[in-house]
Every structure is written in structure tokens, then in C-alpha cells.
mmCIF file of C-alpha atoms in Angstrom:
data_model
loop_
_atom_site.group_PDB
_atom_site.id
_atom_site.type_symbol
_atom_site.label_atom_id
_atom_site.label_comp_id
_atom_site.label_asym_id
_atom_site.label_seq_id
_atom_site.Cartn_x
_atom_site.Cartn_y
_atom_site.Cartn_z
ATOM 1 C CA MET A 1 207.784 115.601 92.403
ATOM 2 C CA LEU A 2 210.418 115.121 90.088
ATOM 3 C CA LYS A 3 209.639 110.681 89.649
ATOM 4 C CA HIS A 4 206.456 109.916 91.364
ATOM 5 C CA SER A 5 204.005 113.102 91.268
ATOM 6 C CA GLU A 6 200.903 112.924 88.157
ATOM 7 C CA GLY A 7 202.406 115.838 85.959
ATOM 8 C CA SER A 8 206.056 114.954 86.501
ATOM 9 C CA ILE A 9 208.606 116.818 84.470
ATOM 10 C CA ILE A 10 210.388 113.092 84.529
ATOM 11 C CA ARG A 11 207.723 111.632 82.710
ATOM 12 C CA GLN A 12 206.922 115.225 80.111
ATOM 13 C CA TYR A 13 210.492 114.444 79.048
ATOM 14 C CA GLU A 14 209.756 110.606 78.715
ATOM 15 C CA GLN A 15 206.345 111.476 76.615
ATOM 16 C CA ASP A 16 208.364 114.760 74.293
ATOM 17 C CA PHE A 17 211.915 111.952 73.327
ATOM 18 C CA ALA A 18 209.335 109.283 72.694
ATOM 19 C CA ALA A 19 207.278 111.566 69.735
ATOM 20 C CA TYR A 20 210.660 111.642 68.315
ATOM 21 C CA GLY A 21 210.858 107.529 68.821
ATOM 22 C CA LEU A 22 213.919 108.065 71.496
ATOM 23 C CA GLU A 23 213.829 105.667 74.773
ATOM 24 C CA VAL A 24 214.695 107.927 77.815
ATOM 25 C CA PHE A 25 215.915 105.999 81.141
ATOM 26 C CA PHE A 26 217.004 107.990 84.106
ATOM 27 C CA ASP A 27 219.327 106.757 86.481
ATOM 28 C CA ASP A 28 218.845 107.425 90.541
ATOM 29 C CA ASP A 29 222.097 109.514 90.257
ATOM 30 C CA GLY A 30 221.168 111.488 87.015
ATOM 31 C CA LEU A 31 217.662 113.090 89.079
ATOM 32 C CA ARG A 32 219.407 112.948 91.770
ATOM 33 C CA ARG A 33 222.031 115.911 90.129
ATOM 34 C CA ILE A 34 219.224 117.348 88.445
ATOM 35 C CA ALA A 35 217.365 118.051 91.900
ATOM 36 C CA GLU A 36 220.831 119.218 93.180
ATOM 37 C CA LEU A 37 221.180 121.917 90.311
ATOM 38 C CA ALA A 38 217.313 122.788 90.695
ATOM 39 C CA GLY A 39 218.182 123.244 93.973
ATOM 40 C CA VAL A 40 220.769 125.790 93.669
ATOM 41 C CA GLU A 41 218.037 127.665 91.825
ATOM 42 C CA ARG A 42 216.313 128.324 94.005
ATOM 43 C CA THR A 43 213.114 128.505 92.381
ATOM 44 C CA GLY A 44 211.632 125.559 93.525
ATOM 45 C CA ALA A 45 210.142 123.416 90.746
ATOM 46 C CA ARG A 46 210.698 126.315 88.228
ATOM 47 C CA GLY A 47 214.763 125.377 88.782
ATOM 48 C CA LEU A 48 214.184 121.387 88.058
ATOM 49 C CA MET A 49 212.115 122.487 84.666
ATOM 50 C CA THR A 50 214.813 125.582 84.036
ATOM 51 C CA VAL A 51 217.757 122.564 84.700
ATOM 52 C CA CYS A 52 215.834 119.980 82.420
ATOM 53 C CA GLU A 53 215.588 122.715 79.755
ATOM 54 C CA ARG A 54 219.053 123.024 80.161
ATOM 55 C CA VAL A 55 220.400 119.799 79.842
ATOM 56 C CA PHE A 56 217.973 118.011 77.587
ATOM 57 C CA ARG A 57 217.826 121.282 74.965
ATOM 58 C CA HIS A 58 220.610 119.689 72.570
ATOM 59 C CA LEU A 59 219.711 116.556 72.724
ATOM 60 C CA LYS A 60 215.626 116.651 71.705
ATOM 61 C CA PHE A 61 216.757 118.528 68.395
ATOM 62 C CA GLU A 62 220.451 116.736 68.080
ATOM 63 C CA LEU A 63 219.348 113.051 68.455
ATOM 64 C CA PRO A 64 215.888 112.401 67.020
ATOM 65 C CA SER A 65 217.831 112.762 63.467
ATOM 66 C CA THR A 66 220.912 110.531 64.289
ATOM 67 C CA GLU A 67 220.281 106.284 64.781
ATOM 68 C CA VAL A 68 220.448 105.963 68.528
ATOM 69 C CA LYS A 69 217.459 105.051 69.755
ATOM 70 C CA ARG A 70 217.884 105.014 73.766
ATOM 71 C CA PHE A 71 220.125 106.667 75.889
ATOM 72 C CA VAL A 72 220.357 107.125 79.391
ATOM 73 C CA VAL A 73 220.598 110.742 81.457
ATOM 74 C CA THR A 74 222.979 110.156 83.962
ATOM 75 C CA ARG A 75 224.986 112.560 86.357
ATOM 76 C CA GLY A 76 227.933 112.755 83.302
ATOM 77 C CA LEU A 77 224.975 113.698 81.253
ATOM 78 C CA VAL A 78 223.141 116.347 83.412
ATOM 79 C CA ASP A 79 226.807 117.972 84.042
ATOM 80 C CA ASP A 80 227.811 117.681 80.754
ATOM 81 C CA PRO A 81 225.144 117.524 77.994
ATOM 82 C CA LEU A 82 226.856 118.899 75.358
ATOM 83 C CA GLY A 83 229.885 116.913 75.742
ATOM 84 C CA GLU A 84 227.414 113.439 76.516
ATOM 85 C CA LEU A 85 225.797 114.192 73.583
ATOM 86 C CA LYS A 86 228.931 113.877 71.363
ATOM 87 C CA ASN A 87 229.604 110.476 73.097
ATOM 88 C CA ILE A 88 226.429 109.282 72.887
ATOM 89 C CA VAL A 89 225.989 110.333 68.609
ATOM 90 C CA ALA A 90 229.543 108.938 67.960
ATOM 91 C CA ASP A 91 228.684 105.260 70.122
ATOM 92 C CA PRO A 92 224.783 104.427 70.290
ATOM 93 C CA GLN A 93 225.956 100.967 71.657
ATOM 94 C CA ARG A 94 227.784 102.438 74.624
ATOM 95 C CA GLU A 95 223.986 103.528 75.350
ATOM 96 C CA ALA A 96 222.082 100.209 75.028
ATOM 97 C CA ARG A 97 224.533 98.705 77.148
ATOM 98 C CA LEU A 98 224.001 101.681 79.402
ATOM 99 C CA MET A 99 220.225 101.061 79.281
ATOM 100 C CA ALA A 100 220.212 97.196 79.674
ATOM 101 C CA LYS A 101 222.588 97.644 82.832
ATOM 102 C CA GLN A 102 220.196 100.053 83.805
ATOM 103 C CA LEU A 103 217.117 97.123 83.649
ATOM 104 C CA VAL A 104 219.185 94.230 85.174
ATOM 105 C CA ASP A 105 220.337 96.635 87.674
ATOM 106 C CA GLU A 106 216.210 97.634 88.337
ATOM 107 C CA PHE A 107 214.907 93.749 87.468
ATOM 108 C CA ALA A 108 217.272 92.327 90.212
ATOM 109 C CA GLN A 109 215.923 94.951 92.618
ATOM 110 C CA ARG A 110 212.483 94.505 92.660
ATOM 111 C CA PHE A 111 213.141 90.762 92.504
ATOM 112 C CA ARG A 112 215.274 91.575 95.884
ATOM 113 C CA GLN A 113 212.388 93.615 97.468
ATOM 114 C CA GLN A 114 209.703 91.135 96.604
ATOM 115 C CA HIS A 115 212.177 87.682 97.491
ATOM 116 C CA GLY A 116 214.343 88.797 100.129
ATOM 117 C CA LEU A 117 217.170 87.461 97.383
ATOM 118 C CA ALA A 118 220.160 89.226 95.816
ATOM 119 C CA LEU A 119 220.676 88.625 92.500
ATOM 120 C CA ARG A 120 224.554 90.274 91.110
ATOM 121 C CA PHE A 121 225.161 90.522 87.267
ATOM 122 C CA THR A 122 228.105 90.748 86.285
ATOM 123 C CA ALA A 123 228.932 92.840 83.150
ATOM 124 C CA ALA A 124 229.625 89.669 80.642
ATOM 125 C CA ALA A 125 225.861 88.569 81.955
ATOM 126 C CA THR A 126 224.517 91.788 81.488
ATOM 127 C CA ASP A 127 225.676 91.778 77.871
ATOM 128 C CA ARG A 128 224.645 88.422 77.465
ATOM 129 C CA LEU A 129 220.830 89.133 78.593
ATOM 130 C CA ALA A 130 220.562 92.263 76.788
ATOM 131 C CA ALA A 131 222.118 89.899 73.505
ATOM 132 C CA LYS A 132 219.734 86.756 73.685
ATOM 133 C CA ALA A 133 216.678 89.953 74.446
ATOM 134 C CA ARG A 134 217.150 91.611 70.979
ATOM 135 C CA GLU A 135 217.661 87.481 69.320
ATOM 136 C CA GLN A 136 214.401 87.124 70.858
ATOM 137 C CA SER A 137 212.669 90.302 70.144
ATOM 138 C CA ARG A 138 212.189 90.929 73.575
ATOM 139 C CA SER A 139 212.795 93.751 76.116
ATOM 140 C CA VAL A 140 215.236 93.359 78.790
ATOM 141 C CA ARG A 141 213.008 93.368 81.932
ATOM 142 C CA ASP A 142 210.759 90.377 80.155
ATOM 143 C CA LEU A 143 213.850 87.902 78.962
ATOM 144 C CA CYS A 144 214.627 88.537 83.254
ATOM 145 C CA ALA A 145 211.881 87.698 84.135
ATOM 146 C CA VAL A 146 210.965 84.321 82.171
ATOM 147 C CA LEU A 147 214.528 83.057 83.216
ATOM 148 C CA PHE A 148 214.231 84.053 87.112
ATOM 149 C CA LYS A 149 210.704 83.438 87.611
ATOM 150 C CA ASP A 150 210.774 80.136 89.862
ATOM 151 C CA TYR A 151 214.448 81.183 90.925
ATOM 152 C CA GLN A 152 213.534 82.042 94.464
ATOM 153 C CA PHE A 153 212.469 78.358 94.448
ATOM 154 C CA VAL A 154 215.967 76.845 93.263
ATOM 155 C CA SER A 155 217.623 75.439 96.821
ATOM 156 C CA SER A 156 221.502 75.362 96.508
#
């Protein structure tokens, strides 16, 4: 309901932020925390909306007027939206690094599901992939797809 339903609340927030030129990524732990807090509300789906509104209220108003272009919804952001908002604004590159890490981790997870091979990337490797993607004006996802397209065929 939170992530995969047709009118998912998360998709609505992604669209809302996109209208302001902001890309938002939800990590699984952040989504899990939203669901936990919504359960405490004891109002069903309305609880999800209540929690999301509480978490994203200040972000929606503050971030569009900053240089931040993307951010990751983590457990920490859900638990302390105002504190994390200050961190995001103070260091926009931190969010870019978090986003790149999430995208590389997603790629590795999909690669493992498709090919049965586990890829593990160090923080330095993730940073390098993100830098290379920027240099080539590509997304991290696209770069990984190109760089590792035949990796499952490489024998040791």
C-alpha cells in the first residue's frame, strides 16, 4: 500500500517533490519507519498520510528554495525531519552520495536476482561510479547497466 499500490502515498510525494525539481528516494528502512509510526496512529491508511505530512511538511516548503536537487528518506529523516532538513541543506553533496549509494545498492540487488551473483561496492567505488556518471551526464543506474552488462559472463 505504501510503495506498490496504484495510488501509493509515496508516489504522490515523489510527484509533489518532482514538481519542485526535487528527486526523492525512499530507502526501505525509511519506509519501514513510516509504516511503524502509522501503525501507532491506529487510523489505517489515514495514519500513513498523517505521518507523511508530519515528515514532509517542512521539506516541501524549504527545499525548493535551496540548491538541493535530491534527497533520501531514511529512518533518521522520518524520526527527526527538522534536524535532517538542516543537514540536507548544509551539505547537499551528502544527499547526492546517499542517493548514489542507494542506486548502486539497488543495481547490485537486481543483478543478484537476475544472475545469482552478488556484487559488493565499497564507499570509494560508489563515489567513483557517481563521479563517472556525472562526467558522462548519465544516471548512476545507466552507468552501472553499461559497465556491468556482461559481468555475469566473466569467469575467474
